[in-house]
mmCIF file of C-alpha atoms in Angstrom:
data_model
loop_
_atom_site.group_PDB
_atom_site.id
_atom_site.type_symbol
_atom_site.label_atom_id
_atom_site.label_comp_id
_atom_site.label_asym_id
_atom_site.label_seq_id
_atom_site.Cartn_x
_atom_site.Cartn_y
_atom_site.Cartn_z
ATOM 1 C CA MET B 224 -16.998 6.938 -6.642
ATOM 2 C CA LYS B 225 -13.700 6.143 -8.344
ATOM 3 C CA THR B 226 -10.331 5.385 -6.795
ATOM 4 C CA ASP B 227 -7.266 4.333 -8.765
ATOM 5 C CA ILE B 228 -4.492 2.848 -6.643
ATOM 6 C CA ILE B 229 -0.951 1.817 -7.479
ATOM 7 C CA LEU B 230 0.581 -0.588 -4.975
ATOM 8 C CA SER B 231 4.317 -1.102 -5.131
ATOM 9 C CA GLY B 232 7.158 -2.765 -3.307
ATOM 10 C CA VAL B 233 9.454 -5.724 -3.626
ATOM 11 C CA GLY B 234 8.637 -9.405 -3.548
ATOM 12 C CA GLY B 235 7.769 -10.769 -0.131
ATOM 13 C CA GLN B 236 6.598 -7.490 1.405
ATOM 14 C CA GLY B 237 2.883 -8.249 1.187
ATOM 15 C CA ILE B 238 1.755 -5.904 -1.591
ATOM 16 C CA LEU B 239 -0.555 -8.503 -3.089
ATOM 17 C CA SER B 240 -2.131 -9.146 0.325
ATOM 18 C CA ILE B 241 -2.937 -5.425 0.558
ATOM 19 C CA ALA B 242 -4.494 -5.592 -2.929
ATOM 20 C CA THR B 243 -6.558 -8.649 -1.958
ATOM 21 C CA ILE B 244 -7.932 -6.966 1.151
ATOM 22 C CA ILE B 245 -8.766 -3.699 -0.605
ATOM 23 C CA GLY B 246 -10.383 -5.630 -3.462
ATOM 24 C CA HIS B 247 -12.449 -7.726 -1.050
ATOM 25 C CA ALA B 248 -13.603 -4.600 0.816
ATOM 26 C CA ALA B 249 -14.589 -2.955 -2.479
ATOM 27 C CA LEU B 250 -16.630 -5.979 -3.523
ATOM 28 C CA THR B 251 -18.425 -6.109 -0.164
ATOM 29 C CA ASN B 252 -19.305 -2.443 -0.724
ATOM 30 C CA GLY B 253 -20.930 -3.440 -4.032
ATOM 31 C CA LEU B 254 -18.254 -1.697 -6.114
ATOM 32 C CA TYR B 255 -16.569 -2.741 -9.339
ATOM 33 C CA ILE B 256 -12.863 -3.585 -9.295
ATOM 34 C CA LYS B 257 -10.183 -4.299 -11.862
ATOM 35 C CA GLN B 258 -6.688 -5.362 -10.953
ATOM 36 C CA ALA B 259 -3.499 -5.862 -12.913
ATOM 37 C CA GLU B 260 -0.327 -7.171 -11.326
ATOM 38 C CA VAL B 261 3.255 -6.926 -12.466
ATOM 39 C CA HIS B 262 5.742 -9.210 -10.774
ATOM 40 C CA GLY B 263 9.455 -8.635 -11.127
ATOM 41 C CA MET B 264 11.872 -11.418 -10.416
ATOM 42 C CA SER B 265 10.094 -14.543 -9.274
ATOM 43 C CA GLN B 266 11.909 -14.415 -5.958
ATOM 44 C CA ARG B 267 11.873 -12.236 -2.907
ATOM 45 C CA GLY B 268 13.379 -8.857 -3.658
ATOM 46 C CA GLY B 269 12.016 -8.365 -7.190
ATOM 47 C CA ASP B 270 9.834 -5.395 -8.116
ATOM 48 C CA VAL B 271 6.120 -6.001 -7.498
ATOM 49 C CA GLN B 272 3.443 -3.582 -8.636
ATOM 50 C CA SER B 273 -0.324 -3.758 -8.832
ATOM 51 C CA ASN B 274 -2.906 -1.462 -10.422
ATOM 52 C CA LEU B 275 -6.163 -1.564 -8.487
ATOM 53 C CA ARG B 276 -9.135 0.346 -9.857
ATOM 54 C CA ILE B 277 -12.313 0.722 -7.810
ATOM 55 C CA SER B 278 -15.492 2.391 -9.043
ATOM 56 C CA SER B 279 -19.227 2.583 -8.545
ATOM 57 C CA ASP B 280 -19.484 2.330 -12.349
ATOM 58 C CA PRO B 281 -18.158 -0.417 -14.650
ATOM 59 C CA ILE B 282 -14.427 -0.138 -15.406
ATOM 60 C CA ALA B 283 -13.153 -0.615 -18.955
ATOM 61 C CA SER B 284 -9.422 -1.094 -18.351
ATOM 62 C CA ASP B 285 -7.425 -2.608 -15.524
ATOM 63 C CA LEU B 286 -4.453 -0.301 -16.176
ATOM 64 C CA ILE B 287 -4.137 3.158 -14.643
ATOM 65 C CA PRO B 288 -3.045 5.818 -17.151
ATOM 66 C CA LEU B 289 -0.165 8.222 -16.553
ATOM 67 C CA GLY B 290 -1.351 10.960 -14.195
ATOM 68 C CA GLY B 291 -4.417 8.947 -13.203
ATOM 69 C CA ALA B 292 -3.605 7.371 -9.831
ATOM 70 C CA ASP B 293 -5.356 8.796 -6.794
ATOM 71 C CA VAL B 294 -3.058 6.960 -4.386
ATOM 72 C CA ILE B 295 0.334 5.268 -4.473
ATOM 73 C CA ILE B 296 0.722 2.796 -1.620
ATOM 74 C CA SER B 297 4.320 1.623 -1.383
ATOM 75 C CA MET B 298 6.166 -0.677 0.973
ATOM 76 C CA GLU B 299 9.434 0.831 -0.255
ATOM 77 C CA PRO B 300 10.261 4.532 -0.859
ATOM 78 C CA MET B 301 12.269 4.118 -4.075
ATOM 79 C CA GLU B 302 9.450 2.015 -5.521
ATOM 80 C CA ALA B 303 7.045 4.879 -4.727
ATOM 81 C CA LEU B 304 9.309 7.184 -6.760
ATOM 82 C CA ARG B 305 9.257 4.747 -9.681
ATOM 83 C CA TYR B 306 5.496 5.230 -10.105
ATOM 84 C CA LEU B 307 5.260 9.008 -9.573
ATOM 85 C CA PRO B 308 4.465 9.619 -13.280
ATOM 86 C CA TYR B 309 1.191 7.761 -12.646
ATOM 87 C CA LEU B 310 0.133 9.966 -9.729
ATOM 88 C CA SER B 311 -2.594 12.519 -10.368
ATOM 89 C CA LYS B 312 -2.007 16.190 -9.602
ATOM 90 C CA ASN B 313 -3.838 15.940 -6.254
ATOM 91 C CA GLY B 314 -2.940 12.307 -5.579
ATOM 92 C CA TRP B 315 -1.416 10.972 -2.381
ATOM 93 C CA ILE B 316 1.711 8.926 -1.724
ATOM 94 C CA ILE B 317 1.619 6.700 1.343
ATOM 95 C CA THR B 318 4.910 4.866 1.749
ATOM 96 C CA SER B 319 7.224 3.201 4.161
ATOM 97 C CA SER B 320 10.080 5.518 5.047
ATOM 98 C CA THR B 321 12.473 2.599 5.496
ATOM 99 C CA PRO B 322 14.191 1.412 2.326
ATOM 100 C CA PHE B 323 14.579 -2.214 1.332
ATOM 101 C CA ILE B 324 18.117 -2.008 0.001
ATOM 102 C CA ASN B 325 18.495 -4.965 -2.324
ATOM 103 C CA ILE B 326 20.727 -3.468 -5.000
ATOM 104 C CA PRO B 327 24.319 -2.229 -4.701
ATOM 105 C CA ASN B 328 23.591 1.186 -6.241
ATOM 106 C CA TYR B 329 20.531 2.061 -4.145
ATOM 107 C CA PRO B 330 20.301 5.876 -4.103
ATOM 108 C CA ASP B 331 20.901 7.942 -0.969
ATOM 109 C CA THR B 332 17.889 7.360 1.299
ATOM 110 C CA GLU B 333 17.528 11.015 2.330
ATOM 111 C CA LYS B 334 17.501 12.109 -1.318
ATOM 112 C CA VAL B 335 14.744 9.586 -2.058
ATOM 113 C CA LEU B 336 12.693 10.782 0.930
ATOM 114 C CA ASP B 337 13.286 14.458 0.046
ATOM 115 C CA GLU B 338 12.057 13.806 -3.499
ATOM 116 C CA LEU B 339 8.917 12.180 -2.123
ATOM 117 C CA ARG B 340 8.349 15.046 0.339
ATOM 118 C CA SER B 341 8.592 17.559 -2.516
ATOM 119 C CA HIS B 342 5.296 16.270 -3.886
ATOM 120 C CA GLY B 343 3.280 17.704 -1.002
ATOM 121 C CA ASN B 344 0.623 15.025 -0.534
ATOM 122 C CA VAL B 345 2.853 12.426 1.065
ATOM 123 C CA LYS B 346 2.634 10.336 4.202
ATOM 124 C CA LEU B 347 5.932 8.704 5.201
ATOM 125 C CA ILE B 348 5.535 6.058 7.883
ATOM 126 C CA ASP B 349 8.216 3.982 9.578
ATOM 127 C CA ILE B 350 6.254 0.745 9.435
ATOM 128 C CA GLU B 351 9.313 -1.283 10.411
ATOM 129 C CA LYS B 352 9.753 0.629 13.674
ATOM 130 C CA ILE B 353 6.034 0.457 14.535
ATOM 131 C CA ALA B 354 5.958 -3.272 13.813
ATOM 132 C CA LYS B 355 9.020 -3.954 15.994
ATOM 133 C CA GLU B 356 7.745 -1.795 18.880
ATOM 134 C CA ASN B 357 4.446 -3.703 18.850
ATOM 135 C CA ASN B 358 5.942 -7.166 18.271
ATOM 136 C CA ILE B 359 4.128 -7.663 14.953
ATOM 137 C CA PRO B 360 7.011 -7.827 12.440
ATOM 138 C CA ARG B 361 5.024 -9.833 9.887
ATOM 139 C CA SER B 362 2.256 -7.204 9.699
ATOM 140 C CA MET B 363 4.125 -4.209 8.313
ATOM 141 C CA ASN B 364 1.938 -4.264 5.209
ATOM 142 C CA MET B 365 -1.221 -4.008 7.338
ATOM 143 C CA ILE B 366 0.253 -1.009 9.190
ATOM 144 C CA LEU B 367 0.752 0.653 5.810
ATOM 145 C CA LEU B 368 -2.785 -0.298 4.757
ATOM 146 C CA GLY B 369 -4.111 1.283 7.953
ATOM 147 C CA ALA B 370 -2.345 4.543 7.066
ATOM 148 C CA THR B 371 -4.207 4.590 3.736
ATOM 149 C CA THR B 372 -7.770 3.892 4.884
ATOM 150 C CA GLU B 373 -8.798 7.560 4.830
ATOM 151 C CA PHE B 374 -7.910 7.748 1.112
ATOM 152 C CA LEU B 375 -9.721 4.613 -0.071
ATOM 153 C CA GLY B 376 -13.369 5.562 0.474
ATOM 154 C CA LEU B 377 -14.231 2.027 1.595
ATOM 155 C CA GLY B 378 -14.777 2.457 5.315
ATOM 156 C CA GLU B 379 -12.458 1.254 8.055
ATOM 157 C CA GLU B 380 -14.979 -1.378 9.165
ATOM 158 C CA LYS B 381 -15.082 -2.948 5.698
ATOM 159 C CA ILE B 382 -11.286 -3.088 5.573
ATOM 160 C CA ALA B 383 -11.173 -4.742 9.015
ATOM 161 C CA GLU B 384 -13.876 -7.243 8.007
ATOM 162 C CA SER B 385 -11.918 -8.057 4.865
ATOM 163 C CA ILE B 386 -8.782 -8.721 6.929
ATOM 164 C CA LYS B 387 -10.813 -11.128 9.083
ATOM 165 C CA THR B 388 -12.125 -12.922 5.989
ATOM 166 C CA VAL B 389 -8.844 -13.050 4.056
ATOM 167 C CA PHE B 390 -6.739 -14.232 7.020
ATOM 168 C CA ALA B 391 -9.387 -16.451 8.701
ATOM 169 C CA ALA B 392 -7.762 -19.703 7.562
ATOM 170 C CA LYS B 393 -4.500 -18.685 9.271
ATOM 171 C CA GLY B 394 -6.137 -18.589 12.697
ATOM 172 C CA GLU B 395 -7.437 -16.068 15.195
ATOM 173 C CA ALA B 396 -3.962 -14.974 16.367
ATOM 174 C CA VAL B 397 -2.967 -13.949 12.825
ATOM 175 C CA VAL B 398 -6.281 -12.151 12.314
ATOM 176 C CA GLU B 399 -5.917 -10.210 15.580
ATOM 177 C CA MET B 400 -2.285 -9.308 14.827
ATOM 178 C CA ASN B 401 -3.307 -7.865 11.455
ATOM 179 C CA ILE B 402 -6.289 -5.978 12.914
ATOM 180 C CA LYS B 403 -3.935 -4.467 15.521
ATOM 181 C CA ALA B 404 -1.524 -3.488 12.741
ATOM 182 C CA LEU B 405 -4.354 -1.890 10.744
ATOM 183 C CA GLU B 406 -5.355 0.210 13.752
ATOM 184 C CA LEU B 407 -1.750 1.275 14.438
ATOM 185 C CA GLY B 408 -1.432 2.491 10.852
ATOM 186 C CA ARG B 409 -4.838 4.163 10.917
ATOM 187 C CA THR B 410 -3.936 6.238 13.967
ATOM 188 C CA PHE B 411 -0.485 7.224 12.638
ATOM 189 C CA LYS B 412 -0.128 10.971 12.170
#
């Protein structure tokens, strides 16, 4: 088993929480993990990217080579485009369809989404809308994580257990909100 994942977004969107939960689930499955993080500006709104490598065999490098990612998980569609050179031929893109427009020259949203759609294996999900409709605005990242569970090879139960462990200190209400968000993303079609 080997899964190479690129997580991307902007600061404050919860990318590193997704990485923590996936990493925890991998470890509880007895797998090896390597992670490398790149943080943009040290404030909300800067580029954030993480390489997460999971394998049943030891992993030599924490960086994913060009064309080597099995999955790109992105909280922001333009950030998903930024890492397309790393996606493998049969890799999947799972991204929010709602842009986080934090620069004055942000490209036309429909052009960004059309470019993503042209890659075939793409799942665009309006995590913002789902979060608002379900009154869980702080769990958009867990909705996105739920939409990726079928591509991770870790088991939905392990992901849910990892959410419970990682968020336990924040209280039962936060845990339940994130479990609900995971399920909403998992059932998105």
